[in-house]
Amino acid sequence: MKKIAAITIIILSIVTISCGSLFERIGKTDNSAQTNNTSPQSGTSTNRRASPDAANWNIAALDTAANASYLTDIEKDVILEMNKVRTNPKKYAELYLQPMLKYFKGNNYSVPGQITIATNEGAPAVNSCISALSRARAVGVLTPELGLSRAAKDHVTDQSKTGQIGHNGSNRSTPESRMKQYGSFRPGFTWGENISYGDSTGRDIVCSLLIDDGVPGRGHRANIMNGAFTQTGVGFGTHKQYRTSCTIDYATGYVSK
């Protein structure tokens, strides 16, 4: 009898709201967001960048990180994938999420030749995401910001050493404090953070965050589709327990040092 190895991809979710409440959910990704109305590269990419899929997308307009030398190929791909879904969520769902449904056997996601992934919700989570994206409005593209990427990479580097998960660093840093280390916020700023563990391509990372398996509030999807965010930074690297991790920071009104 053939044995099937199963892994579980982790997504942590933290949402911070203006009243100061903090919620953390553990599922397949990790999300944090905050609004304020008053005021060394980690990870490497040994592969070439993913196919630009130019037949379906205006890559010149969406690949805003193409010339960001401080980002690895995978980190650039994460931004490209986010910009695809932000500008045409229905098309993104049809091209990349709909085909996933045929690989579910109960709650197990099993692509031939790949390790089986044990999910919390199975196909219903994907169907829910497809439905939500089909109704979602398009929002503007995200542009890469050096300070946000440095903050994201610091967190990935820290967790690659400690094996920890979540938004707080081993030195008690928070998403906001890491961002402020490399820049400042103008009045009326917003910020957010998503973290995904276990995925290894830009598209897999973004699809996992969009589906938000096991996360009732779907906060990661909300961050990706948040039209208030205009800037982003990405860090991708290794993780002791989940093999890989990817931290994505978002902001509006952020100025890098």
Coordinates of C-alpha atoms in Angstrom, one line a residue:
M1 CA 0.0 0.0 0.0
K2 CA 1.4 3.4 -1.0
K3 CA 1.9 5.7 1.9
I4 CA 1.0 9.4 1.6
A5 CA 2.9 12.0 3.5
A6 CA 0.8 14.8 4.7
I7 CA 1.8 18.3 5.8
T8 CA -0.2 21.1 7.2
I9 CA 0.6 24.7 6.0
I10 CA 0.2 27.3 8.7
I11 CA -1.2 30.8 8.3
L12 CA -1.3 33.0 11.4
S13 CA -3.7 35.9 11.6
I14 CA -3.5 39.0 13.8
V15 CA -5.9 41.9 13.3
T16 CA -5.3 45.1 15.2
I17 CA -8.1 47.6 15.1
S18 CA -8.0 51.3 16.2
C19 CA -9.4 50.6 19.6
G20 CA -6.3 48.5 20.4
S21 CA -7.9 45.1 20.5
L22 CA -5.6 42.3 19.2
F23 CA -6.9 39.0 17.7
E24 CA -4.7 36.1 16.6
R25 CA -6.0 33.2 14.6
I26 CA -4.0 30.1 13.6
G27 CA -4.9 28.5 10.3
K28 CA -2.9 28.7 7.1
T29 CA -1.6 32.3 7.2
D30 CA -1.1 35.2 9.5
N31 CA -2.6 38.7 9.2
S32 CA -2.3 42.0 11.0
A33 CA -3.7 45.4 10.2
Q34 CA -3.9 48.8 11.9
T35 CA -5.3 52.3 11.0
N36 CA -4.2 55.5 12.6
N37 CA -6.1 58.7 11.6
T38 CA -4.0 61.1 13.7
S39 CA -0.8 60.7 12.7
P40 CA 19.9 42.5 5.2
Q41 CA 17.7 40.7 2.8
S42 CA 16.5 37.3 4.1
G43 CA 15.8 34.3 2.0
T44 CA 17.2 33.5 -1.4
S45 CA 15.7 32.4 -4.7
T46 CA 17.5 29.8 -6.7
N47 CA 14.8 29.6 -9.4
R48 CA 14.0 31.9 -12.3
R49 CA 11.0 34.1 -11.8
A50 CA 7.6 32.5 -12.4
S51 CA 6.1 32.7 -15.9
P52 CA 4.6 36.2 -16.3
D53 CA 1.4 34.8 -17.8
A54 CA 1.4 37.7 -20.2
A55 CA -1.5 36.3 -22.3
N56 CA -3.8 36.9 -19.4
W57 CA -2.4 40.0 -17.7
N58 CA -0.8 43.4 -18.4
I59 CA 2.5 42.4 -16.8
A60 CA 4.1 45.8 -17.5
A61 CA 1.5 47.5 -15.3
L62 CA 1.3 44.8 -12.6
D63 CA 4.9 43.8 -12.1
T64 CA 5.7 46.9 -10.0
A65 CA 8.6 45.1 -8.2
A66 CA 10.4 43.9 -11.4
N67 CA 13.3 46.4 -10.9
A68 CA 13.5 46.3 -7.1
S69 CA 17.0 44.9 -6.6
Y70 CA 16.5 44.4 -2.9
L71 CA 13.8 41.7 -3.5
T72 CA 14.4 38.1 -4.5
D73 CA 12.5 36.5 -7.4
I74 CA 10.0 34.9 -5.1
E75 CA 9.4 38.1 -3.3
K76 CA 8.8 39.9 -6.6
D77 CA 6.4 37.2 -7.6
V78 CA 4.4 37.7 -4.4
I79 CA 3.8 41.3 -5.3
L80 CA 2.9 40.5 -8.9
E81 CA 0.4 37.9 -7.8
M82 CA -1.2 40.3 -5.3
N83 CA -1.5 42.9 -8.0
K84 CA -3.1 40.4 -10.4
V85 CA -5.9 39.6 -7.9
R86 CA -6.3 43.2 -6.7
T87 CA -6.9 44.5 -10.2
N88 CA -9.1 41.6 -11.5
P89 CA -10.2 39.4 -8.6
K90 CA -12.8 37.4 -10.7
K91 CA -10.2 36.5 -13.4
Y92 CA -7.7 35.5 -10.7
A93 CA -10.2 33.1 -9.1
E94 CA -11.1 31.6 -12.4
L95 CA -7.5 31.0 -13.6
Y96 CA -5.9 29.9 -10.4
L97 CA -8.4 28.9 -7.7
Q98 CA -11.1 27.1 -9.7
P99 CA -8.6 24.5 -11.0
M100 CA -7.6 23.6 -7.4
L101 CA -11.0 22.1 -6.6
K102 CA -10.3 18.9 -8.6
Y103 CA -7.4 18.0 -6.3
F104 CA -9.4 17.7 -3.0
K105 CA -10.2 14.4 -1.4
G106 CA -12.2 15.3 1.6
N107 CA -10.0 17.8 3.5
N108 CA -6.8 16.6 1.8
Y109 CA -5.4 18.6 -1.1
S110 CA -3.4 16.1 -3.2
V111 CA -1.7 17.2 -6.4
P112 CA -0.1 14.3 -8.3
G113 CA 3.6 14.2 -7.6
Q114 CA 3.4 16.5 -4.6
I115 CA 3.1 16.1 -0.9
T116 CA -0.5 15.9 0.3
I117 CA -1.7 18.9 2.3
A118 CA -4.1 18.4 5.2
T119 CA -6.5 21.4 5.3
N120 CA -9.1 22.4 7.8
E121 CA -12.0 23.1 5.6
G122 CA -11.3 21.4 2.3
A123 CA -12.9 22.5 -1.0
P124 CA -15.6 24.6 0.7
A125 CA -13.0 27.2 1.7
V126 CA -11.8 27.5 -1.9
N127 CA -15.4 27.8 -3.2
S128 CA -16.0 30.5 -0.6
C129 CA -13.0 32.4 -1.8
I130 CA -14.0 32.0 -5.5
S131 CA -17.5 33.4 -4.7
A132 CA -16.1 36.3 -2.7
L133 CA -13.6 37.3 -5.4
S134 CA -16.2 37.1 -8.1
R135 CA -18.1 39.8 -6.2
A136 CA -15.1 41.9 -5.1
R137 CA -14.3 45.2 -6.6
A138 CA -10.9 45.9 -8.2
V139 CA -8.4 48.0 -6.3
G140 CA -5.1 49.7 -7.2
V141 CA -1.7 48.0 -7.5
L142 CA 0.8 47.8 -4.7
T143 CA 4.2 49.3 -5.1
P144 CA 7.3 48.0 -3.3
E145 CA 8.8 50.1 -0.5
L146 CA 12.3 49.5 0.7
G147 CA 11.6 50.1 4.4
L148 CA 8.7 47.8 4.5
S149 CA 10.7 45.1 2.8
R150 CA 13.5 45.5 5.3
A151 CA 11.1 45.2 8.1
A152 CA 9.5 42.0 6.6
K153 CA 12.9 40.5 6.0
D154 CA 14.0 41.1 9.5
H155 CA 11.1 39.2 10.8
V156 CA 11.7 36.3 8.5
T157 CA 15.4 36.2 9.5
D158 CA 14.5 36.2 13.1
Q159 CA 11.9 33.4 12.8
S160 CA 14.3 31.3 10.6
K161 CA 16.6 31.3 13.6
T162 CA 14.1 30.8 16.4
G163 CA 11.4 28.6 14.7
Q164 CA 8.8 30.8 16.2
I165 CA 5.5 31.9 14.5
G166 CA 3.4 35.0 14.8
H167 CA 3.8 38.7 14.4
N168 CA 6.0 39.4 17.5
G169 CA 9.7 39.1 17.1
S170 CA 12.0 37.3 19.6
N171 CA 13.1 40.8 20.7
R172 CA 9.4 41.7 21.3
S173 CA 9.2 43.7 18.1
T174 CA 5.8 44.3 16.5
P175 CA 4.9 44.9 12.9
E176 CA 4.6 48.6 13.5
S177 CA 7.9 48.9 15.5
R178 CA 9.8 47.0 12.7
M179 CA 8.3 49.3 10.1
K180 CA 9.2 52.4 12.1
Q181 CA 12.8 51.2 12.4
Y182 CA 13.2 51.7 8.7
G183 CA 10.9 54.6 8.0
S184 CA 8.1 56.8 9.3
F185 CA 4.3 57.3 8.9
R186 CA 2.5 60.4 7.8
P187 CA -0.8 61.4 9.5
G188 CA -3.7 59.2 8.4
F189 CA -1.5 56.2 7.7
T190 CA -2.6 52.6 7.6
W191 CA -0.5 49.4 7.9
G192 CA -1.0 45.7 7.9
E193 CA 0.9 42.4 7.9
N194 CA 0.3 38.9 6.5
I195 CA 2.5 35.9 7.3
S196 CA 2.4 32.5 5.5
Y197 CA 4.3 29.4 6.5
G198 CA 5.0 26.4 4.3
D199 CA 4.4 27.7 0.7
S200 CA 7.3 28.1 -1.6
T201 CA 6.1 30.1 -4.7
G202 CA 4.6 33.5 -5.0
R203 CA 1.3 32.1 -6.4
D204 CA 1.0 29.5 -3.7
I205 CA 1.6 32.1 -1.0
V206 CA -1.0 34.5 -2.3
C207 CA -3.6 31.7 -3.0
S208 CA -3.2 30.4 0.5
L209 CA -3.7 33.8 2.0
L210 CA -6.7 34.4 -0.2
I211 CA -8.4 31.1 0.7
D212 CA -7.6 31.6 4.4
D213 CA -8.4 28.0 5.3
G214 CA -9.3 27.7 8.9
V215 CA -9.4 31.4 9.5
P216 CA -13.1 32.5 10.1
G217 CA -12.5 36.2 9.6
R218 CA -10.5 35.7 6.3
G219 CA -8.3 38.6 7.5
H220 CA -5.5 37.8 5.1
R221 CA -7.8 38.1 2.1
A222 CA -9.0 41.4 3.5
N223 CA -5.5 42.7 3.7
I224 CA -4.6 41.7 0.1
M225 CA -7.8 43.2 -1.2
N226 CA -7.7 46.4 1.0
G227 CA -7.8 49.3 -1.4
A228 CA -6.4 51.6 1.3
F229 CA -3.0 49.9 1.1
T230 CA -0.8 51.3 -1.7
Q231 CA 2.7 50.1 -0.5
T232 CA 4.1 46.7 0.3
G233 CA 7.3 45.0 1.4
V234 CA 8.0 41.2 1.3
G235 CA 10.4 38.9 3.0
F236 CA 10.8 35.2 2.2
G237 CA 13.1 32.7 3.9
T238 CA 13.5 29.4 5.6
H239 CA 11.7 28.2 8.7
K240 CA 12.8 25.4 11.1
Q241 CA 9.4 23.8 11.5
Y242 CA 7.5 24.8 8.3
R243 CA 10.4 24.9 5.8
T244 CA 9.5 28.4 4.6
S245 CA 7.9 31.6 5.8
C246 CA 6.8 34.8 4.0
T247 CA 6.1 38.0 5.7
I248 CA 4.2 40.7 3.8
D249 CA 3.9 44.2 5.1
Y250 CA 1.4 46.7 3.8
A251 CA 1.0 50.5 4.3
T252 CA -0.2 53.8 3.1
G253 CA 1.6 57.0 4.0
Y254 CA 4.9 55.3 4.8
V255 CA 8.2 57.0 4.0
S256 CA 11.4 54.9 4.0
K257 CA 14.5 56.3 5.6

